[in-house]
PDB file of C-alpha atoms in Angstrom:
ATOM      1  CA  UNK J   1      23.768  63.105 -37.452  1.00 91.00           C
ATOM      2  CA  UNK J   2      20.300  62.966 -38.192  1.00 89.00           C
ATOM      3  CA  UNK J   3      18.012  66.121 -39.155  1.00 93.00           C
ATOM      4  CA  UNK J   4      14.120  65.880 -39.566  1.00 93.00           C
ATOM      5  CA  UNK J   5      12.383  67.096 -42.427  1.00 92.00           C
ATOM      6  CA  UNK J   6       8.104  67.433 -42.253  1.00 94.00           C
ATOM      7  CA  UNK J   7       7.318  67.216 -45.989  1.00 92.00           C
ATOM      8  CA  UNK J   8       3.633  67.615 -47.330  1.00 97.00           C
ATOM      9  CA  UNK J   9       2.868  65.141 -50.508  1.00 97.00           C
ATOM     10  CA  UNK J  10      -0.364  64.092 -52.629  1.00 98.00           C
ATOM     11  CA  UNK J  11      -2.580  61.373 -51.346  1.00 98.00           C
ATOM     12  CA  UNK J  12      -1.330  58.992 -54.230  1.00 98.00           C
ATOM     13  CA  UNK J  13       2.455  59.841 -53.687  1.00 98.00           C
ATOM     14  CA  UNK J  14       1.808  58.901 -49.784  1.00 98.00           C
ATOM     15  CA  UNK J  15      -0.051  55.619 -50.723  1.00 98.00           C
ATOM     16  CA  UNK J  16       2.684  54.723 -53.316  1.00 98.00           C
ATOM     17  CA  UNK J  17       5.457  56.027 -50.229  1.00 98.00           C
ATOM     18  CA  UNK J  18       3.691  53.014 -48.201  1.00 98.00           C
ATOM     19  CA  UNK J  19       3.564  50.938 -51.189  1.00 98.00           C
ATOM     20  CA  UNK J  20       7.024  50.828 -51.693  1.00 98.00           C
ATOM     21  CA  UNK J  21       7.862  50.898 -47.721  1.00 98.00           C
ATOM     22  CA  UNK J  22       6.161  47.511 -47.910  1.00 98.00           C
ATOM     23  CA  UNK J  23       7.412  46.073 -50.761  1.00 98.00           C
ATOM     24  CA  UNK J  24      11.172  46.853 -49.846  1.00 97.00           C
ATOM     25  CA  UNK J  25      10.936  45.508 -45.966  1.00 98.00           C
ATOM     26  CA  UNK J  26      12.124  49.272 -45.199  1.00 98.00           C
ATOM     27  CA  UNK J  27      10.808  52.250 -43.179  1.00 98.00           C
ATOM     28  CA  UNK J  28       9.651  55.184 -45.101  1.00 97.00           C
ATOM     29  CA  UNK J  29      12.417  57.785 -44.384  1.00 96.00           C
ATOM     30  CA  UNK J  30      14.513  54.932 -45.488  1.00 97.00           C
ATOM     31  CA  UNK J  31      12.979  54.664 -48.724  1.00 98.00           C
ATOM     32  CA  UNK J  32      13.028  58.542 -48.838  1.00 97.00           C
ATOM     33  CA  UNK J  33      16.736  58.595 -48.281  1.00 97.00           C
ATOM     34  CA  UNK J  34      17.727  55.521 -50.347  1.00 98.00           C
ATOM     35  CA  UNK J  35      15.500  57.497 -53.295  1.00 97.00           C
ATOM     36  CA  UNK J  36      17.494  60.777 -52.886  1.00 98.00           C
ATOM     37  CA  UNK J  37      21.083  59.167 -52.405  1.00 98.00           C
ATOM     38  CA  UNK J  38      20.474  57.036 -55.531  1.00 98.00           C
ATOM     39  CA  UNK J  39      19.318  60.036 -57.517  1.00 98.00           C
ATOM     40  CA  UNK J  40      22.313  62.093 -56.344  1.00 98.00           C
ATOM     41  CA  UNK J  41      24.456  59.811 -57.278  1.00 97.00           C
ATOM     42  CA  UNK J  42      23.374  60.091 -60.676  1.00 97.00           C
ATOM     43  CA  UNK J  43      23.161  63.677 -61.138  1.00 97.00           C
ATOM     44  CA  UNK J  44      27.077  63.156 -59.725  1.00 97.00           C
ATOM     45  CA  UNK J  45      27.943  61.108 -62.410  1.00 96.00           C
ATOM     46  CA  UNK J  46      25.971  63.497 -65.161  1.00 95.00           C
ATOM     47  CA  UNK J  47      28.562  66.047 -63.908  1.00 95.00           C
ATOM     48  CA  UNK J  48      31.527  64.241 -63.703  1.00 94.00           C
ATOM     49  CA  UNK J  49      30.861  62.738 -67.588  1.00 93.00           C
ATOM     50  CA  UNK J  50      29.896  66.754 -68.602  1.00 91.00           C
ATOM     51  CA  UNK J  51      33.517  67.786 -66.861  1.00 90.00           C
ATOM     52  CA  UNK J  52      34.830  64.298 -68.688  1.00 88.00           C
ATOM     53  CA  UNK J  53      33.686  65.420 -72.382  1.00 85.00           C
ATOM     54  CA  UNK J  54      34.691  69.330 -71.597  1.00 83.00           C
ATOM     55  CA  UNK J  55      38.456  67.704 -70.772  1.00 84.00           C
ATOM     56  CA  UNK J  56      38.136  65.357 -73.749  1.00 78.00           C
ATOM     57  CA  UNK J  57      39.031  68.012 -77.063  1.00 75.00           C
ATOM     58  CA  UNK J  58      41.451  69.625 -74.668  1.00 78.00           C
ATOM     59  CA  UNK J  59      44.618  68.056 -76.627  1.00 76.00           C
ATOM     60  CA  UNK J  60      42.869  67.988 -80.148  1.00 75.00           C
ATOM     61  CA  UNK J  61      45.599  69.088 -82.182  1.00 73.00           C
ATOM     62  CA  UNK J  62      48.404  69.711 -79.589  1.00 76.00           C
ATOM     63  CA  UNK J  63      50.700  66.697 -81.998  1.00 78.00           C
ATOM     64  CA  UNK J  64      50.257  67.054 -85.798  1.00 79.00           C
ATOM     65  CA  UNK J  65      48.373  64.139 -87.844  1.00 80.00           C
ATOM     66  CA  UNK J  66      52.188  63.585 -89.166  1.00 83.00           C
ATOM     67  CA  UNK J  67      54.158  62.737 -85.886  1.00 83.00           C
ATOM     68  CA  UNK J  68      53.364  58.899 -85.200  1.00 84.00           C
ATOM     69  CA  UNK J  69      55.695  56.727 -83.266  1.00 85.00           C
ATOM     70  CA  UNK J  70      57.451  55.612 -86.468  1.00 87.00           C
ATOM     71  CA  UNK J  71      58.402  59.829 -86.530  1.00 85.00           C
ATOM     72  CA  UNK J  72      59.385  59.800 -83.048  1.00 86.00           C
ATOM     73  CA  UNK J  73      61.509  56.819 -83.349  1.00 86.00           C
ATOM     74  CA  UNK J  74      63.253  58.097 -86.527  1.00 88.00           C
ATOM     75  CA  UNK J  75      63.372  61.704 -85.319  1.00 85.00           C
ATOM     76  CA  UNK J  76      64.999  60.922 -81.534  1.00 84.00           C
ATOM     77  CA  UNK J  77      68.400  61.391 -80.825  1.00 77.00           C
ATOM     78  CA  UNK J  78      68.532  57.632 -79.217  1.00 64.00           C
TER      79      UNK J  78
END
């Protein structure tokens, strides 16, 4: 589906709009959208690392500095 927007800009941002419609062989609504989908997509990945480093201390000292795989190896009924 396809909705349309009427935006208002600055002289310069319209001449730098064409500017770059030129330069990149595209319409301007494409370079509009390509602009907004690429910036989305990093505010996406901003969030996921935020949710990333908010998961990361989750398990910080769940296993005590003493338990190492030597421990478990030792300690385990096999």
């Amino acid at each position: 589906m396809t909705v349309r927007k009427n935006f208002t800009m600055p002289d310069k941002v319209a001449e730098d709009l064409e500017y770059l419609a030129e330069k990149m062989g595209k319409k301007q609504s494409q370079v509009v959208q390509d602009l907004i989908e690429e910036k989305a997509a990093e505010y996406e990945i901003e969030k996921k690392l935020a949710a990333a480093e908010k998961l990361s201390g989750i398990f910080t000292g769940m296993i005590p500095e003493h338990v190492g795989i030597q421990w478990i190896k030792t300690n385990s009924d096999n």
